CSV table of C-alpha atoms and ligand atoms in Angstrom, one decimal:
chain,number,residue,atom,x,y,z
A,269,UNK,CA,0.0,0.0,0.0
A,270,UNK,CA,1.3,3.5,-0.9
A,271,UNK,CA,1.2,5.8,2.1
A,272,UNK,CA,1.7,9.5,2.8
A,273,UNK,CA,4.3,10.7,5.3
A,274,UNK,CA,1.7,11.2,8.0
A,275,UNK,CA,0.4,7.6,7.4
A,276,UNK,CA,3.9,6.3,7.5
A,277,UNK,CA,4.5,8.0,10.8
A,278,UNK,CA,1.4,6.3,12.3
A,279,UNK,CA,2.6,2.9,10.9
A,280,UNK,CA,6.0,3.3,12.4
A,281,UNK,CA,4.6,4.3,15.8
A,282,UNK,CA,2.4,1.2,15.7
A,283,UNK,CA,5.5,-1.1,15.2
A,284,UNK,CA,4.8,-1.6,11.5
A,285,UNK,CA,7.2,-1.6,8.5
A,286,UNK,CA,7.6,1.3,6.1
A,287,UNK,CA,9.7,1.4,3.0
A,288,UNK,CA,11.0,5.0,2.7
A,289,UNK,CA,13.3,6.9,0.3
A,290,UNK,CA,16.8,8.1,1.1
A,291,UNK,CA,19.3,9.7,-1.2
A,292,UNK,CA,21.4,6.5,-1.4
A,293,UNK,CA,18.9,3.6,-1.6
A,294,UNK,CA,15.4,3.1,-0.1
A,295,UNK,CA,15.3,1.9,3.5
A,296,UNK,CA,13.1,-0.8,5.0
A,297,UNK,CA,12.3,1.1,8.2
A,298,UNK,CA,10.9,0.2,11.6
A,299,UNK,CA,11.0,2.0,15.0
A,300,UNK,CA,14.5,1.4,16.4
A,301,UNK,CA,12.9,1.4,19.9
A,302,UNK,CA,10.7,-1.6,19.3
A,303,UNK,CA,12.3,-5.1,19.5
A,304,UNK,CA,9.1,-6.5,17.8
A,305,UNK,CA,9.3,-4.1,14.9
A,306,UNK,CA,13.0,-4.7,14.5
A,307,UNK,CA,12.3,-8.5,14.5
A,308,UNK,CA,9.7,-7.9,11.7
A,309,UNK,CA,12.5,-6.2,9.6
A,310,UNK,CA,14.6,-9.4,9.8
A,311,UNK,CA,11.6,-11.6,8.9
A,312,UNK,CA,10.6,-9.4,5.9
A,313,UNK,CA,14.2,-9.3,4.5
A,314,UNK,CA,15.1,-12.9,5.4
A,315,UNK,CA,18.2,-11.2,7.0
A,316,UNK,CA,20.6,-13.2,9.2
A,317,UNK,CA,20.0,-12.3,12.8
A,318,UNK,CA,23.7,-11.5,13.5
A,319,UNK,CA,23.6,-8.6,11.0
A,320,UNK,CA,22.6,-5.4,12.9
A,321,UNK,CA,20.7,-2.5,11.4
A,322,UNK,CA,21.8,1.1,10.7
A,323,UNK,CA,19.8,3.7,12.7
A,324,UNK,CA,18.6,6.8,11.0
A,325,UNK,CA,18.3,10.1,12.9
A,326,UNK,CA,16.8,13.5,12.1
A,327,UNK,CA,19.9,15.3,13.3
A,328,UNK,CA,23.0,15.2,15.6
A,329,UNK,CA,21.0,16.4,18.6
A,330,UNK,CA,18.8,13.4,18.4
A,331,UNK,CA,21.8,11.1,18.2
A,332,UNK,CA,23.2,12.7,21.3
A,333,UNK,CA,19.8,12.4,23.1
A,334,UNK,CA,20.0,8.6,22.7
A,335,UNK,CA,23.4,8.4,24.5
A,336,UNK,CA,25.6,7.6,21.5
A,337,UNK,CA,29.2,8.5,22.1
A,338,UNK,CA,29.8,11.5,19.9
A,339,UNK,CA,33.5,12.1,19.8
A,340,UNK,CA,35.0,15.4,18.4
A,341,UNK,CA,35.9,13.4,15.3
A,342,UNK,CA,32.4,12.2,14.9
A,343,UNK,CA,31.0,15.7,15.2
A,344,UNK,CA,33.5,17.0,12.6
A,345,UNK,CA,32.4,14.3,10.2
A,346,UNK,CA,28.7,14.9,10.7
A,347,UNK,CA,29.2,18.6,10.5
A,348,UNK,CA,30.8,18.3,7.1
A,349,UNK,CA,28.6,15.5,5.6
A,350,UNK,CA,25.3,15.4,7.4
A,351,UNK,CA,22.6,15.2,6.2
A,352,UNK,CA,24.4,13.0,3.6
A,353,UNK,CA,25.6,9.6,2.5
A,354,UNK,CA,28.0,9.0,5.4
A,355,UNK,CA,27.3,6.6,8.2
A,356,UNK,CA,29.4,6.5,11.3
A,357,UNK,CA,30.1,3.5,13.5
A,358,UNK,CA,30.2,4.8,17.1
A,359,UNK,CA,30.2,3.5,20.7
A,360,UNK,CA,26.8,2.9,22.3
A,361,UNK,CA,27.0,2.6,26.0
A,362,UNK,CA,24.7,-0.2,27.3
A,363,UNK,CA,22.0,-0.5,28.4
A,364,UNK,CA,20.4,1.4,25.5
A,365,UNK,CA,16.9,1.7,24.1
A,366,UNK,CA,18.6,1.1,20.7
A,367,UNK,CA,20.0,-2.3,21.6
A,368,UNK,CA,17.3,-4.2,19.6
A,369,UNK,CA,18.6,-2.5,16.4
A,370,UNK,CA,22.2,-3.2,17.2
A,371,UNK,CA,21.6,-6.8,18.2
A,372,UNK,CA,22.8,-6.0,21.7
A,373,UNK,CA,26.1,-4.6,20.5
A,374,UNK,CA,27.8,-1.7,22.3
A,375,UNK,CA,28.3,-0.1,18.9
A,376,UNK,CA,25.8,1.6,16.5
A,377,UNK,CA,25.9,2.8,13.0
A,378,UNK,CA,24.2,6.3,12.8
A,379,UNK,CA,23.1,8.0,9.6
A,380,UNK,CA,21.3,11.2,8.8
A,381,UNK,CA,19.8,10.8,5.3
A,382,UNK,CA,19.7,13.7,2.9
A,383,UNK,CA,16.3,13.3,1.4
A,384,UNK,CA,13.4,15.7,2.1
A,385,UNK,CA,10.9,12.9,2.6
A,386,UNK,CA,13.1,10.9,4.9
A,387,UNK,CA,13.9,14.0,7.0
A,388,UNK,CA,10.2,14.9,7.2
A,389,UNK,CA,9.4,11.3,8.3
A,390,UNK,CA,12.2,11.4,10.9
A,391,UNK,CA,11.1,14.8,12.2
A,392,UNK,CA,7.4,13.8,12.6
A,393,UNK,CA,8.0,10.3,14.0
A,394,UNK,CA,10.5,11.8,16.5
A,395,UNK,CA,12.3,8.6,17.1
A,396,UNK,CA,15.2,6.8,15.4
A,397,UNK,CA,14.3,4.5,12.4
A,398,UNK,CA,16.2,1.3,12.1
A,399,UNK,CA,16.5,0.6,8.3
A,400,UNK,CA,18.6,-1.8,6.2
A,401,UNK,CA,18.3,-1.3,2.5
A,402,UNK,CA,14.9,-2.3,1.1
A,403,UNK,CA,15.6,-5.6,-0.6
A,404,UNK,CA,15.4,-9.3,0.2
A,405,UNK,CA,18.7,-10.3,1.9
A,406,UNK,CA,21.4,-10.9,-0.8
A,407,UNK,CA,19.6,-9.1,-3.6
A,408,UNK,CA,20.4,-5.6,-5.0
A,409,UNK,CA,19.2,-2.6,-3.0
A,410,UNK,CA,16.1,-0.9,-4.1
A,411,UNK,CA,16.4,2.5,-5.7
A,412,UNK,CA,12.8,2.9,-7.1
A,413,UNK,CA,9.5,1.8,-5.6
A,414,UNK,CA,8.5,-0.4,-8.5
A,415,UNK,CA,11.5,-2.7,-8.1
A,416,UNK,CA,11.1,-2.8,-4.3
A,417,UNK,CA,7.4,-3.7,-4.5
A,418,UNK,CA,8.2,-6.5,-7.0
A,419,UNK,CA,10.7,-7.9,-4.4
A,420,UNK,CA,8.9,-7.4,-1.1
A,421,UNK,CA,5.2,-7.3,-2.0
A,422,UNK,CA,2.9,-7.4,1.0
A,423,UNK,CA,5.6,-8.1,3.5
A,424,UNK,CA,5.7,-4.3,4.0
A,425,UNK,CA,2.8,-2.3,5.7
A,426,UNK,CA,3.4,1.0,3.8
A,427,UNK,CA,5.4,2.2,0.8
A,428,UNK,CA,6.4,5.8,0.8
A,429,UNK,CA,7.5,7.2,-2.6
A,430,UNK,CA,10.3,9.6,-3.0
A,431,UNK,CA,11.3,9.1,-6.6
A,432,UNK,CA,14.5,7.5,-7.8
A,433,UNK,CA,17.4,7.6,-5.2
A,434,UNK,CA,19.8,10.2,-6.5
A,435,UNK,CA,23.0,8.5,-5.3
A,436,UNK,CA,22.0,4.9,-6.1
A,437,UNK,CA,24.5,3.0,-4.0
A,438,UNK,CA,24.6,2.7,-0.2
A,439,UNK,CA,26.2,5.2,2.2
A,440,UNK,CA,29.9,5.1,3.0
A,441,UNK,CA,30.3,3.5,6.4
A,442,UNK,CA,33.3,4.6,8.5
A,443,UNK,CA,34.5,3.6,11.9
A,444,UNK,CA,34.9,7.0,13.7
A,445,UNK,CA,35.7,5.6,17.2
A,446,UNK,CA,39.5,6.0,17.0
A,447,UNK,CA,40.7,9.7,17.1
A,448,UNK,CA,43.9,8.6,15.3
A,449,UNK,CA,42.3,6.6,12.5
A,450,UNK,CA,39.2,6.8,10.3
A,451,UNK,CA,38.5,3.4,8.8
A,452,UNK,CA,36.3,3.1,5.7
A,453,UNK,CA,34.2,-0.1,6.3
A,454,UNK,CA,32.0,0.2,3.2
A,455,UNK,CA,33.1,2.4,0.4
A,456,UNK,CA,30.6,5.0,-1.0
A,457,UNK,CA,30.4,8.2,-2.8
A,458,UNK,CA,32.2,9.9,0.0
A,459,UNK,CA,35.7,8.3,-0.1
A,460,UNK,CA,39.2,8.6,1.3
A,461,UNK,CA,40.0,11.9,-0.5
A,462,UNK,CA,36.8,13.6,0.7
A,463,UNK,CA,37.3,12.3,4.3
A,464,UNK,CA,41.0,13.5,4.3
A,465,UNK,CA,39.9,16.9,3.2
A,466,UNK,CA,37.3,17.1,6.0
A,467,UNK,CA,39.7,16.0,8.8
A,468,UNK,CA,42.6,18.2,7.6
A,469,UNK,CA,40.4,21.3,7.6
A,470,UNK,CA,39.0,20.4,11.0
A,471,UNK,CA,42.5,19.9,12.4
A,472,UNK,CA,43.6,23.3,11.0
A,473,UNK,CA,40.7,24.9,12.7
A,474,UNK,CA,41.5,23.2,16.0
A,475,UNK,CA,38.3,21.2,16.1
A,476,UNK,CA,40.2,18.0,16.7
A,477,UNK,CA,43.5,17.6,18.5
A,478,UNK,CA,45.2,15.1,16.2
A,479,UNK,CA,45.1,14.5,12.5
A,480,UNK,CA,43.7,11.0,11.9
A,481,UNK,CA,44.9,8.8,9.0
A,482,UNK,CA,42.1,7.6,6.7
A,483,UNK,CA,42.4,3.9,5.7
A,484,UNK,CA,40.2,1.7,3.6
A,485,UNK,CA,38.9,-1.6,4.8
A,486,UNK,CA,39.0,-3.2,8.2
A,487,UNK,CA,41.8,-5.7,8.8
A,488,UNK,CA,41.0,-9.2,10.0
A,489,UNK,CA,37.4,-10.1,10.8
A,490,UNK,CA,34.9,-7.8,9.1
A,491,UNK,CA,33.6,-5.1,11.6
A,492,UNK,CA,30.3,-4.9,9.7
A,493,UNK,CA,28.8,-8.4,9.7
A,494,UNK,CA,27.0,-7.6,6.4
A,495,UNK,CA,30.3,-7.6,4.6
A,496,UNK,CA,30.4,-11.4,5.0
A,497,UNK,CA,27.3,-12.1,3.0
A,498,UNK,CA,26.6,-12.3,-0.7
A,499,UNK,CA,25.1,-9.1,-2.0
A,500,UNK,CA,23.6,-7.1,-4.8
A,501,UNK,CA,22.8,-10.2,-6.9
A,502,UNK,CA,20.2,-10.4,-9.6
A,503,UNK,CA,18.5,-13.8,-10.2
A,504,UNK,CA,20.0,-14.1,-13.7
A,505,UNK,CA,23.3,-15.9,-13.9
A,506,UNK,CA,26.1,-13.4,-14.5
A,507,UNK,CA,29.5,-13.8,-16.1
A,508,UNK,CA,32.0,-11.1,-16.5
A,509,UNK,CA,33.9,-9.8,-19.5
A,510,UNK,CA,36.9,-7.5,-19.1
A,511,UNK,CA,37.5,-5.6,-22.4
A,512,UNK,CA,41.1,-5.1,-21.3
A,513,UNK,CA,41.7,-8.8,-21.4
A,514,UNK,CA,42.7,-10.8,-24.5
A,515,UNK,CA,40.0,-13.3,-23.8
A,516,UNK,CA,37.0,-13.7,-26.1
A,517,UNK,CA,33.7,-12.2,-25.0
A,518,UNK,CA,31.4,-14.9,-23.7
A,519,UNK,CA,28.1,-15.5,-25.5
A,520,UNK,CA,25.2,-14.4,-23.4
A,521,UNK,CA,21.5,-13.6,-23.7
A,522,UNK,CA,22.1,-10.1,-22.4
A,523,UNK,CA,24.9,-7.7,-22.0
A,524,UNK,CA,25.3,-4.9,-19.4
A,525,UNK,CA,27.7,-2.2,-20.4
A,526,UNK,CA,28.4,1.5,-20.5
A,527,UNK,CA,26.7,3.6,-23.1
A,528,UNK,CA,30.2,4.2,-24.7
A,529,UNK,CA,31.0,0.5,-25.0
A,530,UNK,CA,27.6,-0.3,-26.4
A,531,UNK,CA,27.9,2.6,-28.9
A,532,UNK,CA,31.3,1.2,-30.0
A,533,UNK,CA,29.4,-2.1,-30.9
A,534,UNK,CA,26.8,0.0,-32.9
A,535,UNK,CA,24.1,-0.3,-30.2
A,536,UNK,CA,22.2,2.7,-29.0
A,537,UNK,CA,20.6,1.6,-25.7
A,538,UNK,CA,19.3,4.3,-23.4
A,539,UNK,CA,16.9,3.8,-20.5
A,540,UNK,CA,15.2,0.6,-21.8
A,541,UNK,CA,17.0,-2.6,-22.8
A,542,UNK,CA,17.2,-3.1,-26.5
A,543,UNK,CA,17.1,-6.4,-28.5
A,544,UNK,CA,19.6,-6.7,-31.3
A,545,UNK,CA,20.4,-9.9,-33.1
A,546,UNK,CA,19.8,-12.7,-30.5
A,547,UNK,CA,20.8,-10.7,-27.4
A,548,UNK,CA,19.6,-7.9,-25.2
A,549,UNK,CA,21.7,-4.9,-24.4
A,550,UNK,CA,21.3,-2.8,-21.2
A,551,UNK,CA,23.1,0.5,-20.7
A,552,UNK,CA,24.7,1.2,-17.3
A,553,UNK,CA,25.0,4.9,-18.1
A,554,UNK,CA,28.1,6.9,-19.2
A,555,UNK,CA,31.6,6.0,-18.1
A,556,UNK,CA,32.3,9.7,-18.2
A,557,UNK,CA,29.6,10.3,-15.5
A,558,UNK,CA,30.0,7.5,-13.0
A,559,UNK,CA,27.2,9.1,-10.9
A,560,UNK,CA,24.8,8.1,-13.6
A,561,UNK,CA,26.2,4.6,-13.4
A,562,UNK,CA,25.7,4.5,-9.6
A,563,UNK,CA,22.2,5.8,-10.0
A,564,UNK,CA,21.3,3.1,-12.6
A,565,UNK,CA,23.2,0.1,-11.5
A,566,UNK,CA,20.7,-1.7,-9.3
A,567,UNK,CA,17.7,-0.8,-11.5
A,568,UNK,CA,19.5,-2.2,-14.5
A,569,UNK,CA,20.0,-5.5,-12.6
A,570,UNK,CA,16.3,-5.4,-11.9
A,571,UNK,CA,15.5,-4.8,-15.6
A,572,UNK,CA,17.7,-7.7,-16.4
A,573,UNK,CA,15.7,-10.0,-14.2
A,574,UNK,CA,12.5,-8.8,-15.8
A,575,UNK,CA,13.8,-10.0,-19.2
A,576,UNK,CA,13.6,-13.6,-17.9
A,577,UNK,CA,16.7,-14.6,-19.8
A,578,UNK,CA,19.0,-17.4,-18.5
A,579,UNK,CA,22.5,-15.8,-18.9
A,580,UNK,CA,24.0,-12.3,-18.9
A,581,UNK,CA,27.4,-10.9,-19.2
A,582,UNK,CA,28.6,-7.8,-17.3
A,583,UNK,CA,31.1,-5.8,-19.4
A,584,UNK,CA,33.5,-4.9,-16.6
A,585,UNK,CA,35.5,-1.9,-17.6
A,586,UNK,CA,38.2,-0.2,-15.5
A,587,UNK,CA,36.7,3.1,-14.3
A,588,UNK,CA,39.7,4.4,-12.4
A,589,UNK,CA,40.4,5.2,-8.8
A,590,UNK,CA,38.0,7.9,-7.9
A,591,UNK,CA,35.9,7.4,-4.7
A,592,UNK,CA,32.8,6.6,-6.8
A,593,UNK,CA,34.7,4.2,-9.1
A,594,UNK,CA,36.0,2.3,-6.1
A,595,UNK,CA,32.6,2.2,-4.5
A,596,UNK,CA,31.1,0.8,-7.7
A,597,UNK,CA,33.9,-1.7,-8.0
A,598,UNK,CA,33.1,-3.0,-4.5
A,599,UNK,CA,29.4,-3.5,-5.5
A,600,UNK,CA,30.2,-5.1,-8.8
A,601,UNK,CA,32.7,-7.5,-7.3
A,602,UNK,CA,30.2,-8.6,-4.7
A,603,UNK,CA,27.5,-8.9,-7.3
A,604,UNK,CA,29.6,-11.1,-9.5
A,605,UNK,CA,30.7,-13.2,-6.5
A,606,UNK,CA,27.1,-13.4,-5.2
A,607,UNK,CA,25.5,-14.9,-8.3
A,608,UNK,CA,27.6,-16.4,-11.1
A,609,UNK,CA,27.4,-19.4,-13.4
A,610,UNK,CA,30.3,-20.9,-11.4
A,611,UNK,CA,29.1,-20.2,-7.9
A,612,UNK,CA,32.2,-21.9,-6.4
B,2001,TXA,O1,22.7,3.9,2.4
B,2001,TXA,C1,22.5,3.2,3.4
B,2001,TXA,O2,23.4,3.0,4.3
B,2001,TXA,C2,21.2,2.4,3.4
B,2001,TXA,C3,20.1,3.4,3.6
B,2001,TXA,C4,18.7,2.7,3.7
B,2001,TXA,O3,20.3,4.2,4.7
B,2001,TXA,N1,21.3,1.4,4.4
B,2001,TXA,C5,22.0,0.2,4.3
B,2001,TXA,O4,21.8,-0.7,5.3
B,2001,TXA,O5,22.7,0.0,3.4
B,2001,TXA,P1,22.3,-2.2,5.2
B,2001,TXA,O6,21.6,-2.9,6.4
B,2001,TXA,O7,21.9,-2.8,4.0
B,2001,TXA,O8,23.8,-2.2,5.5
B,2001,TXA,C6,24.3,-1.8,6.8
B,2001,TXA,C7,25.6,-2.4,7.1
B,2001,TXA,C8,25.6,-3.9,7.2
B,2001,TXA,O9,26.8,-4.5,6.6
B,2001,TXA,C9,25.6,-4.2,8.7
B,2001,TXA,O10,26.3,-5.4,9.0
B,2001,TXA,C10,26.4,-3.0,9.2
B,2001,TXA,O11,26.0,-1.9,8.4
B,2001,TXA,N2,26.0,-2.6,10.6
B,2001,TXA,C11,24.9,-2.0,11.1
B,2001,TXA,N3,25.0,-1.8,12.4
B,2001,TXA,C12,26.2,-2.2,12.8
B,2001,TXA,C13,26.9,-2.2,14.1
B,2001,TXA,N4,26.3,-1.8,15.2
B,2001,TXA,N5,28.1,-2.7,14.1
B,2001,TXA,C14,28.7,-3.2,13.0
B,2001,TXA,N6,28.1,-3.2,11.8
B,2001,TXA,C15,26.9,-2.7,11.7
B,2002,MG,MG1,21.8,-4.0,2.3
């Protein structure tokens, strides 16, 4: 059922589930204060119970009110990037009313989404919303309501529309607990360079006492349990083709590639898949505008599944080392690992 913001507020207050828009991807939201509602999120997604939920807040004051440990470094990061696609792993002294969402952990991931509908929802509901991405566990995150409804159906009490997610891939997650080191746990549109700039400026202004290093990836056991699971996978079996390799391109019923690569093959695919010869071609967007690729990626995977073909090939180009290129690479690598014709 499609609902208004006011109806969504009522549903959340009654312990129900609401899919709502954010700038990154849609969230599958529940009151973070209700263990029953949080439990319903796990059931609806089929999510492993050891995988805790990100909590969404209206602003930094609300995060503070819930007793989350806001270090000077965390405040600096939020001041520069909130509301926005940056989520912070912080300490959560126990006992806490948010413990259901964190699975009893003494840490929490906090996020302030940059979407007018999400912020209005958070303001009116006046409590934190626990929300993983709106998709069945293991599948690609939802960036438009039609693909989410096709995935989750009536497992959700209310669907709140906010258009297509403008970023298109999930927020950057950083561990902000150590004043000497900011660790990127999940890459996103805000990457190492952007974070370095933020902490350098804050250090120069005297807002933090030491200049932390910024490193990518946690060493050893993953800090975010979700990193262990297969992700972002369509139902269609996917192979990969690297144009830079000398290997021959595999035959497939469908090809996913940038607009430029398709054009070089004489194919003009835009928003909709096109059928040429015996194959389908789906455009990921332009390699010169990777934000368009991020915005389209999950929806193109959904379009692929809609075609009902049995094999597809992802044309895996090298998109460079920008923050967004690295974040896309992370998703593509997981997607290819999550569902391939050779699952071993
Ligand atoms: O952009 C986003 O971050 C979206 C939108 C809806 O806000 N949310 C999202 O949530 O991507 P999800 O659940 O799909 O990914 C959250 C990740 C998972 O890998 C989870 O294991 C980790 O964050 N996580 C959440 N709470 C944690 C905690 N307290 N400690 C460690 N990892 C945590
Ligand atoms: Mg997810």
